PDB file of C-alpha atoms in Angstrom:
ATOM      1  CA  UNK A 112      -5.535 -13.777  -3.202  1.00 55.00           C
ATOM      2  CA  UNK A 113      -6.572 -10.877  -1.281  1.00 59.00           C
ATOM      3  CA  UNK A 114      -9.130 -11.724   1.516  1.00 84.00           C
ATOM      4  CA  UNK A 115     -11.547  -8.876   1.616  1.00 92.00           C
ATOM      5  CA  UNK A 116     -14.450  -7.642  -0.511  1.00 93.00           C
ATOM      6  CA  UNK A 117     -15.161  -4.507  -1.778  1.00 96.00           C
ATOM      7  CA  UNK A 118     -17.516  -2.679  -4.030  1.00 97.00           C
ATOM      8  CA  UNK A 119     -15.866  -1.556  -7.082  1.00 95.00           C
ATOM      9  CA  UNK A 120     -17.235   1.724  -6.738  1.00 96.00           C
ATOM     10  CA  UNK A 121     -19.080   3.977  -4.763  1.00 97.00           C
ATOM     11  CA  UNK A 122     -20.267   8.013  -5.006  1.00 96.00           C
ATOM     12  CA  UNK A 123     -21.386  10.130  -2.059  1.00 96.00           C
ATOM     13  CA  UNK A 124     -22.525  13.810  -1.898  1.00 96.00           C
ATOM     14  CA  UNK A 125     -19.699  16.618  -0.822  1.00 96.00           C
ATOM     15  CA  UNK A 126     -20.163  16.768   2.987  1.00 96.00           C
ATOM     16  CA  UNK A 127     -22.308  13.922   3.595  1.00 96.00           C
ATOM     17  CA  UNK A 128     -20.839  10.771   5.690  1.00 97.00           C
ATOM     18  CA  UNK A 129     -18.842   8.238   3.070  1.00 97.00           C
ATOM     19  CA  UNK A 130     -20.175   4.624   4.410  1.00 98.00           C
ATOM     20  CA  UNK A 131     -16.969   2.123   2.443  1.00 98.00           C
ATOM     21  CA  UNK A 132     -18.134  -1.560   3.275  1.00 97.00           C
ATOM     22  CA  UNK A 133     -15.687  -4.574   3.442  1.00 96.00           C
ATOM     23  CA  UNK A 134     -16.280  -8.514   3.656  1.00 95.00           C
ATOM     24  CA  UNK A 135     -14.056 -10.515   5.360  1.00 93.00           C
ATOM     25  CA  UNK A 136     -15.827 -13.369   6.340  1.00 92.00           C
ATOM     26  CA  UNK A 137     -12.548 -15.485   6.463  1.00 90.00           C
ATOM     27  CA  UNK A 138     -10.494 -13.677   8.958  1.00 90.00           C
ATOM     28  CA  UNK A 139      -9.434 -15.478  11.571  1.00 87.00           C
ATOM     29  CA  UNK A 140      -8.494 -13.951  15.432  1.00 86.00           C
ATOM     30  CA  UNK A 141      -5.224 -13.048  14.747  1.00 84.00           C
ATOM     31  CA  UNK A 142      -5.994 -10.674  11.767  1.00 88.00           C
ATOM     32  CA  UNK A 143      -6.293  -6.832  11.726  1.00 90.00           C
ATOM     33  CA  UNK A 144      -8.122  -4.896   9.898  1.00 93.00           C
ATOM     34  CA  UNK A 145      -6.596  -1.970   7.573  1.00 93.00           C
ATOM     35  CA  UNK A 146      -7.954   0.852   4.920  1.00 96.00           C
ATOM     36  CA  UNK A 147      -5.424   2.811   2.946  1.00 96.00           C
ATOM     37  CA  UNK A 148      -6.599   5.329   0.215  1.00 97.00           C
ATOM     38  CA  UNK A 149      -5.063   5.843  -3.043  1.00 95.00           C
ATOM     39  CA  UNK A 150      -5.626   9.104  -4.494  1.00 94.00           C
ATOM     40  CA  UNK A 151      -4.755   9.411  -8.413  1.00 88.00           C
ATOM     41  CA  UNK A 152      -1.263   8.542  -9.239  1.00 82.00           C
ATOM     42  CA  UNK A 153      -0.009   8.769  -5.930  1.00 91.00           C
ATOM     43  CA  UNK A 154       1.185   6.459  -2.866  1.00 94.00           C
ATOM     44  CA  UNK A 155      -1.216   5.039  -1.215  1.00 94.00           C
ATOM     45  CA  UNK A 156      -2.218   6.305   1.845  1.00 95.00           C
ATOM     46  CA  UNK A 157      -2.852   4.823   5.834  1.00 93.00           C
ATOM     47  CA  UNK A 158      -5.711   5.392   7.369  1.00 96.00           C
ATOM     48  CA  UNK A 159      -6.868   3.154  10.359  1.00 94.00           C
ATOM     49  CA  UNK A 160      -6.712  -0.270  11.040  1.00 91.00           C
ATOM     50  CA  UNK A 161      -8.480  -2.141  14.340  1.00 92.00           C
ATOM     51  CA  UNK A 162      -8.725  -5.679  15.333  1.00 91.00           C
ATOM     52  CA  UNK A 163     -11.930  -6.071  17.954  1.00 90.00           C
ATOM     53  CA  UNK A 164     -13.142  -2.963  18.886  1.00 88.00           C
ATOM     54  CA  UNK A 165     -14.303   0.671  16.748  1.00 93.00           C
ATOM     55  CA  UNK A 166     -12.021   3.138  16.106  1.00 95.00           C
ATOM     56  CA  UNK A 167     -11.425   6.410  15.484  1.00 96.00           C
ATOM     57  CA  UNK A 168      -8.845   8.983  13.939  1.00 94.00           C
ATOM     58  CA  UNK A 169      -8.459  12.484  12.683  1.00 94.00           C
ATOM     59  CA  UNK A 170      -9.551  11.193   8.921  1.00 93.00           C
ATOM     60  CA  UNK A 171     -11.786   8.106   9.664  1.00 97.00           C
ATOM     61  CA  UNK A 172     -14.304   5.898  12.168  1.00 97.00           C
ATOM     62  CA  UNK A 173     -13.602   1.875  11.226  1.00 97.00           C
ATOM     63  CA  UNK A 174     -16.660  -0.008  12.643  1.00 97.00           C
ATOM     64  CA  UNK A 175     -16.048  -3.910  12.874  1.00 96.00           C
ATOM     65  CA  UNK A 176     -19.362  -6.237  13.263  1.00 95.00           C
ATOM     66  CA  UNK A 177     -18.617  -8.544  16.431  1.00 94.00           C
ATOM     67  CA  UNK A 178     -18.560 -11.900  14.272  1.00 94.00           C
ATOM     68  CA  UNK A 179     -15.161  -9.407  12.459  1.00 94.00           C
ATOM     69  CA  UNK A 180     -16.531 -10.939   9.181  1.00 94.00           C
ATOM     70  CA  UNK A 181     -17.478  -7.816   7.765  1.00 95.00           C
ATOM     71  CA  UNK A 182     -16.348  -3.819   8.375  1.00 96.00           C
ATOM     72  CA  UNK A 183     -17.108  -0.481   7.465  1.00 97.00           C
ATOM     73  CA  UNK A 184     -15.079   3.055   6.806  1.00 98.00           C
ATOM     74  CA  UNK A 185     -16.899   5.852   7.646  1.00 98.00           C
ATOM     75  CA  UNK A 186     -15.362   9.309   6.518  1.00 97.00           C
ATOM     76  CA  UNK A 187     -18.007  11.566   8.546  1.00 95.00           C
ATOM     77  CA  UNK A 188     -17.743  14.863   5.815  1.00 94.00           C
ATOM     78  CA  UNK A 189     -16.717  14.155   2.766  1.00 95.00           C
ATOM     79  CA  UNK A 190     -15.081  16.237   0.328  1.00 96.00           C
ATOM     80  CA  UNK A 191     -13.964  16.325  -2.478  1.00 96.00           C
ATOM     81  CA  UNK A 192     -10.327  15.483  -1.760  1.00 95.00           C
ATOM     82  CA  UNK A 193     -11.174  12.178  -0.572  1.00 97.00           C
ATOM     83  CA  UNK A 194     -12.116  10.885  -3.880  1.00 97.00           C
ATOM     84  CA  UNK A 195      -9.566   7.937  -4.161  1.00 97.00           C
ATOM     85  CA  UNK A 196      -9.286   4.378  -4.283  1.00 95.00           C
ATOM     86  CA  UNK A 197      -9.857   3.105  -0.612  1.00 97.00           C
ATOM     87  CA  UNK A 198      -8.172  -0.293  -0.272  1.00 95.00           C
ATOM     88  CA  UNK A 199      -9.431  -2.659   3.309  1.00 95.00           C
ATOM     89  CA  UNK A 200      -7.124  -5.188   4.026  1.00 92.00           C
ATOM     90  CA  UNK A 201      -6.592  -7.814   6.329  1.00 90.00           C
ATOM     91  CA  UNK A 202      -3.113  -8.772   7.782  1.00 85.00           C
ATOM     92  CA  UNK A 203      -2.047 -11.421  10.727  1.00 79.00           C
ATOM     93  CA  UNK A 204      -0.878  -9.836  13.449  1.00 73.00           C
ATOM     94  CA  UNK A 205       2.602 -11.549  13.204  1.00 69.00           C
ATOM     95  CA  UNK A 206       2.855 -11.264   9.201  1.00 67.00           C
ATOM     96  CA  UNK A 207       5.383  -8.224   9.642  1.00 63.00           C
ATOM     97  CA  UNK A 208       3.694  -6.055   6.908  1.00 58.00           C
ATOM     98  CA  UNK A 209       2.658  -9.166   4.415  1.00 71.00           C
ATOM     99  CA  UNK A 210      -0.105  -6.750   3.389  1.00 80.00           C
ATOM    100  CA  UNK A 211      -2.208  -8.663   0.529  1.00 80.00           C
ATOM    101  CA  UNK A 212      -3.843  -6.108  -2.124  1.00 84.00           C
ATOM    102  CA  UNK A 213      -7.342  -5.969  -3.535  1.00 85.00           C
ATOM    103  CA  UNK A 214      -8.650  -4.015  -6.432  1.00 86.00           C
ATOM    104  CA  UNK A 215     -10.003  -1.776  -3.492  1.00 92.00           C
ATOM    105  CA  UNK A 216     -13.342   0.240  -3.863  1.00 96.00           C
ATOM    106  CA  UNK A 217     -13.292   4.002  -5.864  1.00 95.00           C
ATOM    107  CA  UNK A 218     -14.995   6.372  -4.196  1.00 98.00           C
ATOM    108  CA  UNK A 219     -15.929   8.986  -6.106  1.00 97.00           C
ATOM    109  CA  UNK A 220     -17.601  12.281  -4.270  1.00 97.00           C
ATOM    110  CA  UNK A 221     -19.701  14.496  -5.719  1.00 96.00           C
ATOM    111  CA  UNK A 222     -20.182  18.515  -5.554  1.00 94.00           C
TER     112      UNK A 222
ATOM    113  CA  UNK B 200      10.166  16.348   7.982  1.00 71.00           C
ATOM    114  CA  UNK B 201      10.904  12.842   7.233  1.00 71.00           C
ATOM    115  CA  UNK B 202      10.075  11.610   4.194  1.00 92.00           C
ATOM    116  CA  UNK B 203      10.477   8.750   1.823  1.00 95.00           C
ATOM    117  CA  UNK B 204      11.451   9.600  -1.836  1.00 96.00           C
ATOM    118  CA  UNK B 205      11.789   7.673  -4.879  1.00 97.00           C
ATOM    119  CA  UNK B 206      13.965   8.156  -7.893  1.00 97.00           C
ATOM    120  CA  UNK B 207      13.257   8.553 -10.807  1.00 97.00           C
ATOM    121  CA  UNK B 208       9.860   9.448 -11.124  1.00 96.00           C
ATOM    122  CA  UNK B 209       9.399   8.578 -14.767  1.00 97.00           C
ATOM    123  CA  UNK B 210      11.413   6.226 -16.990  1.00 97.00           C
ATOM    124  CA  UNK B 211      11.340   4.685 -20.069  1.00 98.00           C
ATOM    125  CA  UNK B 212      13.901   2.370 -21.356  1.00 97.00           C
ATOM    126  CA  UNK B 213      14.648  -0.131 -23.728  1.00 97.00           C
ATOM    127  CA  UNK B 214      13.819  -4.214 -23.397  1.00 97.00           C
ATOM    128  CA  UNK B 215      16.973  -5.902 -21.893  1.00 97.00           C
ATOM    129  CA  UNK B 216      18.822  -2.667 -20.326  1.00 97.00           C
ATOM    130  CA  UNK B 217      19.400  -2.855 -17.046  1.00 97.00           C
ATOM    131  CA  UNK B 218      17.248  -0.622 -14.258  1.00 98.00           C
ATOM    132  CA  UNK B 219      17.432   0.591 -10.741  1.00 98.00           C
ATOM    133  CA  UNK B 220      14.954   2.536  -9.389  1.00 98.00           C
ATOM    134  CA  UNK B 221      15.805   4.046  -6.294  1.00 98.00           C
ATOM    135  CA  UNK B 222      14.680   4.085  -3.058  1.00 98.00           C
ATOM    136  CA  UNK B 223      15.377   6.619   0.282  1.00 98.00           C
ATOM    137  CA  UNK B 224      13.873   6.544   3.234  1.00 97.00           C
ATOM    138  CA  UNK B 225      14.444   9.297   6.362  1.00 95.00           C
ATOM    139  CA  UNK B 226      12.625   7.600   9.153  1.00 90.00           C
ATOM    140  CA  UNK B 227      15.078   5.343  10.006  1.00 91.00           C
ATOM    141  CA  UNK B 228      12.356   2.613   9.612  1.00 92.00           C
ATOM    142  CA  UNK B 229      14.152  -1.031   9.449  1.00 90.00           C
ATOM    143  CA  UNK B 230      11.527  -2.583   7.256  1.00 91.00           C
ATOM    144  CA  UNK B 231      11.057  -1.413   3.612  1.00 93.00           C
ATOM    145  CA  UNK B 232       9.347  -2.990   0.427  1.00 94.00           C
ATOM    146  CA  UNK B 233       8.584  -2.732  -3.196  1.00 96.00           C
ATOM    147  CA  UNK B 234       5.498  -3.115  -4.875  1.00 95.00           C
ATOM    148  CA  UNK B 235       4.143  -2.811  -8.577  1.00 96.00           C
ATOM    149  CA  UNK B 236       1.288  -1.657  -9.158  1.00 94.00           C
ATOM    150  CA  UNK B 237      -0.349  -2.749 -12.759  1.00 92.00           C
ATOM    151  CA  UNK B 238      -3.681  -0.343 -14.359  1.00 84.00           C
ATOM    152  CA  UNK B 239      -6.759  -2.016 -12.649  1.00 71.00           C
ATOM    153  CA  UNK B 240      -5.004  -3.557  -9.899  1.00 74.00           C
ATOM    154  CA  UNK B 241      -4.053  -3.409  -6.150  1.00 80.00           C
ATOM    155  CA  UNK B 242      -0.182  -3.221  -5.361  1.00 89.00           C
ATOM    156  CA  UNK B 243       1.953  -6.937  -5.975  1.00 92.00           C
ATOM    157  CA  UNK B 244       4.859  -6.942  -3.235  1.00 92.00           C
ATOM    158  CA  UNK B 245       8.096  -7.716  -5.260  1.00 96.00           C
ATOM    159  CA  UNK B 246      10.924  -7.603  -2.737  1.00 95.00           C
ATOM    160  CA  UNK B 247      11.347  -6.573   0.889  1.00 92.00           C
ATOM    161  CA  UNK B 248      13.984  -5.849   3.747  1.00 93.00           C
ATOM    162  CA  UNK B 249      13.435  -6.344   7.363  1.00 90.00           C
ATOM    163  CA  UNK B 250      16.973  -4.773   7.960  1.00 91.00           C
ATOM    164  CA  UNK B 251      20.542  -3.846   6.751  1.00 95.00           C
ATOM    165  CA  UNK B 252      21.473  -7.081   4.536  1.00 96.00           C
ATOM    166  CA  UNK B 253      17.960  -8.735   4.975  1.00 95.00           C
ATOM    167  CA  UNK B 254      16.152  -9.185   1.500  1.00 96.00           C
ATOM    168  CA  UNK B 255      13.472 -11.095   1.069  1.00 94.00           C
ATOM    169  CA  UNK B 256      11.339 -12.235  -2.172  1.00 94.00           C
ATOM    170  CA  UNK B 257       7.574 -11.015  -2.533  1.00 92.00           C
ATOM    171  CA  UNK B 258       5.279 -12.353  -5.004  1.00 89.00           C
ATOM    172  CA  UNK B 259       6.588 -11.040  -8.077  1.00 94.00           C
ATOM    173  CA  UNK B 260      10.080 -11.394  -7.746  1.00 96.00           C
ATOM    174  CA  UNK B 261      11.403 -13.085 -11.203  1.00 96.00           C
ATOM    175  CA  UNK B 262      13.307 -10.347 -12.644  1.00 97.00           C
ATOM    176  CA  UNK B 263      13.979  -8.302  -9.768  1.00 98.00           C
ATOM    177  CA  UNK B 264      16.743  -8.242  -7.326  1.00 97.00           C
ATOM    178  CA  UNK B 265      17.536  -5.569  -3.927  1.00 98.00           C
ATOM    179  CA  UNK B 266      20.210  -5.010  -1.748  1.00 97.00           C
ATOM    180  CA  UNK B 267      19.960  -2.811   1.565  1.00 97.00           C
ATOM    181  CA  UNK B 268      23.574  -1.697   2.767  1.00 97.00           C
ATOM    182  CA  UNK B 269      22.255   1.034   4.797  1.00 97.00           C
ATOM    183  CA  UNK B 270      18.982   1.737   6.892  1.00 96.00           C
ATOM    184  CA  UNK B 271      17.863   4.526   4.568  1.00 97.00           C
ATOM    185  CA  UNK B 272      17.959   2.768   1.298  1.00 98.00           C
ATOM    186  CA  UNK B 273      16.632  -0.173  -0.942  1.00 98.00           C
ATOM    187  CA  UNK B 274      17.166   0.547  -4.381  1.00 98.00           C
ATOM    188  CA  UNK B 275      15.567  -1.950  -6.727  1.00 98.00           C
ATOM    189  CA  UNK B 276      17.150  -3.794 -10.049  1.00 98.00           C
ATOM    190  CA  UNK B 277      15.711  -4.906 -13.104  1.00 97.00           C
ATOM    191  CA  UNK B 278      18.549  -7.013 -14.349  1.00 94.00           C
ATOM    192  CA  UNK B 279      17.414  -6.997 -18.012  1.00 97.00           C
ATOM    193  CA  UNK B 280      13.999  -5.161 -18.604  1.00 97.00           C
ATOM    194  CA  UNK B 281      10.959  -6.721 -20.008  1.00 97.00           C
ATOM    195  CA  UNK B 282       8.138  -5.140 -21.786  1.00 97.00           C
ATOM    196  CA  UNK B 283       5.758  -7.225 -18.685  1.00 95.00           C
ATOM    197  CA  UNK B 284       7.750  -5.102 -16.137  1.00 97.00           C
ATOM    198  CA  UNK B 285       6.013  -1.591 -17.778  1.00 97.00           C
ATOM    199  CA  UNK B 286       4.407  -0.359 -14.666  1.00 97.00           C
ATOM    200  CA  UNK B 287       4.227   1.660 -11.591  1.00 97.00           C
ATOM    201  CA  UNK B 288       6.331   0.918  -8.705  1.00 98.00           C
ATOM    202  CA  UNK B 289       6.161   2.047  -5.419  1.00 97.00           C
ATOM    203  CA  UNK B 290       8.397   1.990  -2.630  1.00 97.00           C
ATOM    204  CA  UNK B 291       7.564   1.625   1.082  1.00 94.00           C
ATOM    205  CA  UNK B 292       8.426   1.467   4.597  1.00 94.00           C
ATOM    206  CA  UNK B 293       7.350   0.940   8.006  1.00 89.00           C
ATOM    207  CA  UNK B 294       8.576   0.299  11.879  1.00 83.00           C
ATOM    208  CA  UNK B 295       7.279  -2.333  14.245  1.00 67.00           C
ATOM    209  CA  UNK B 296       5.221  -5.248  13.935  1.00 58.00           C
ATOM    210  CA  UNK B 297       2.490  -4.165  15.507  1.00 57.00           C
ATOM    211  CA  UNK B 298       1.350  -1.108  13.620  1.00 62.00           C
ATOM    212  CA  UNK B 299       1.278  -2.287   9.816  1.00 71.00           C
ATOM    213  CA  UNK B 300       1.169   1.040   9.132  1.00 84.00           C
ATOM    214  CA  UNK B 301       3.046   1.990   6.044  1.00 89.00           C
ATOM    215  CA  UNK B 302       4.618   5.061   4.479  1.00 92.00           C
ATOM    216  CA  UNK B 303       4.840   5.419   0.690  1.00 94.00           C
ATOM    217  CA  UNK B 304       6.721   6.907  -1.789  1.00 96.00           C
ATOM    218  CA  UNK B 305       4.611   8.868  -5.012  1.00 95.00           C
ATOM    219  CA  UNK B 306       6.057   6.180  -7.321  1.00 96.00           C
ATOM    220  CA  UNK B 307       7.425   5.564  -9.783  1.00 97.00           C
ATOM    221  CA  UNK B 308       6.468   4.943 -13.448  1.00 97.00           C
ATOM    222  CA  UNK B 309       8.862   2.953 -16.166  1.00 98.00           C
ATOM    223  CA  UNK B 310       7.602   2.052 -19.878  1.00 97.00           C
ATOM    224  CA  UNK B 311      10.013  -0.830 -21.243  1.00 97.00           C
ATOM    225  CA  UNK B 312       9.738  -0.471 -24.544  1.00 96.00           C
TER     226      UNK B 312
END
């Protein structure tokens, strides 16, 4: 059973910030943190992962609370390409890819 | 660029014929996977590879066998297709531990009828 939560959907304006929330009030030290997107009919997509601290990429910010029970994807300006299916996922940091799957959370942005 | 590809992209077939989708990979990643991914639902790991002549079973491995004899490729068997194994399957792959980060192929989709 996958170990996050997620909201089964979600709709933001065209260039406002996308806020994606995630529960994972089980994970334990050892455990990243990971989003992928889906986009319709493709492969899904990376897009950040962090264990302790915030990060930041070219595509998203991933803010973890300091109890790491809960997360949140923030995609700063969104457009419309980032409609998808955005996926957070938690994996141990010896688990050599054992990635678990969720129904994820559809995001869908609006003009 | 590198890439990872999957063949073909569409398939439909009849119950008990035997399947391989294929698999090809141009990172030279060691570790590769297959998942299925079902209308609704996240991705179900079926088989993976950690290396030439590793294979390893996922989740949802009854009725589904792999074999890597090279780096580049795992192609994936469905010995005698089912109308439960209608779905879309995607193909991955990834280096290190560390990273988790994965690369996937656009799928792809097989009716059993």
């Amino acid at each position: 059973d996958a170990k996050t939560t997620q909201p089964p959907s979600m709709d933001c304006a065209e260039g406002r910030a996308a806020n994606l929330p995630c529960n994972h009030s089980t994970i334990s030290g050892n455990e990243y943190v990971y989003w992928y997107r889906q986009i319709h009919s493709q492969g899904p997509q990376y897009i950040i992962h962090g264990l302790k601290n915030n990060e930041t990429n070219e595509m998203a910010s991933l803010i973890i609370t300091e109890d790491r029970k809960s997360s949140t994807l923030i995609l700063p300006h969104a457009t419309l390409r980032d409609t998808a299916v955005y996926y957070c996922i938690v994996r141990p940091i010896d688990s050599n890819y054992q990635l678990i799957w969720g129904a994820g959370t559809k995001l869908i942005i609006k003009p | 660029d590198a890439e990872i590809t999957q063949s073909p992209r569409h398939k439909i077939t009849e119950t008990g014929r035997q399947v391989t989708l294929a698999c090809h990979q141009t990172w030279n990643h060691n570790n590769m996977f297959w998942y299925r991914q079902d209308l609704g639902h996240g991705l179900r790991l079926i088989h993976y590879s950690y290396g030439v002549q590793d294979t390893n079973k996922g989740e949802v491995s009854d009725g589904y066998s792999v074999s890597r004899s090279n780096t580049e490729d795992l192609p994936l068997t469905l010995e005698s297709a089912a109308s439960s194994q209608t779905s879309v399957y995607f193909c991955a792959s990834g280096q290190g531990v560390t990273t988790g980060e994965l690369f996937f192929g656009e799928g792809s989709r097989l009716t059993v009828l």
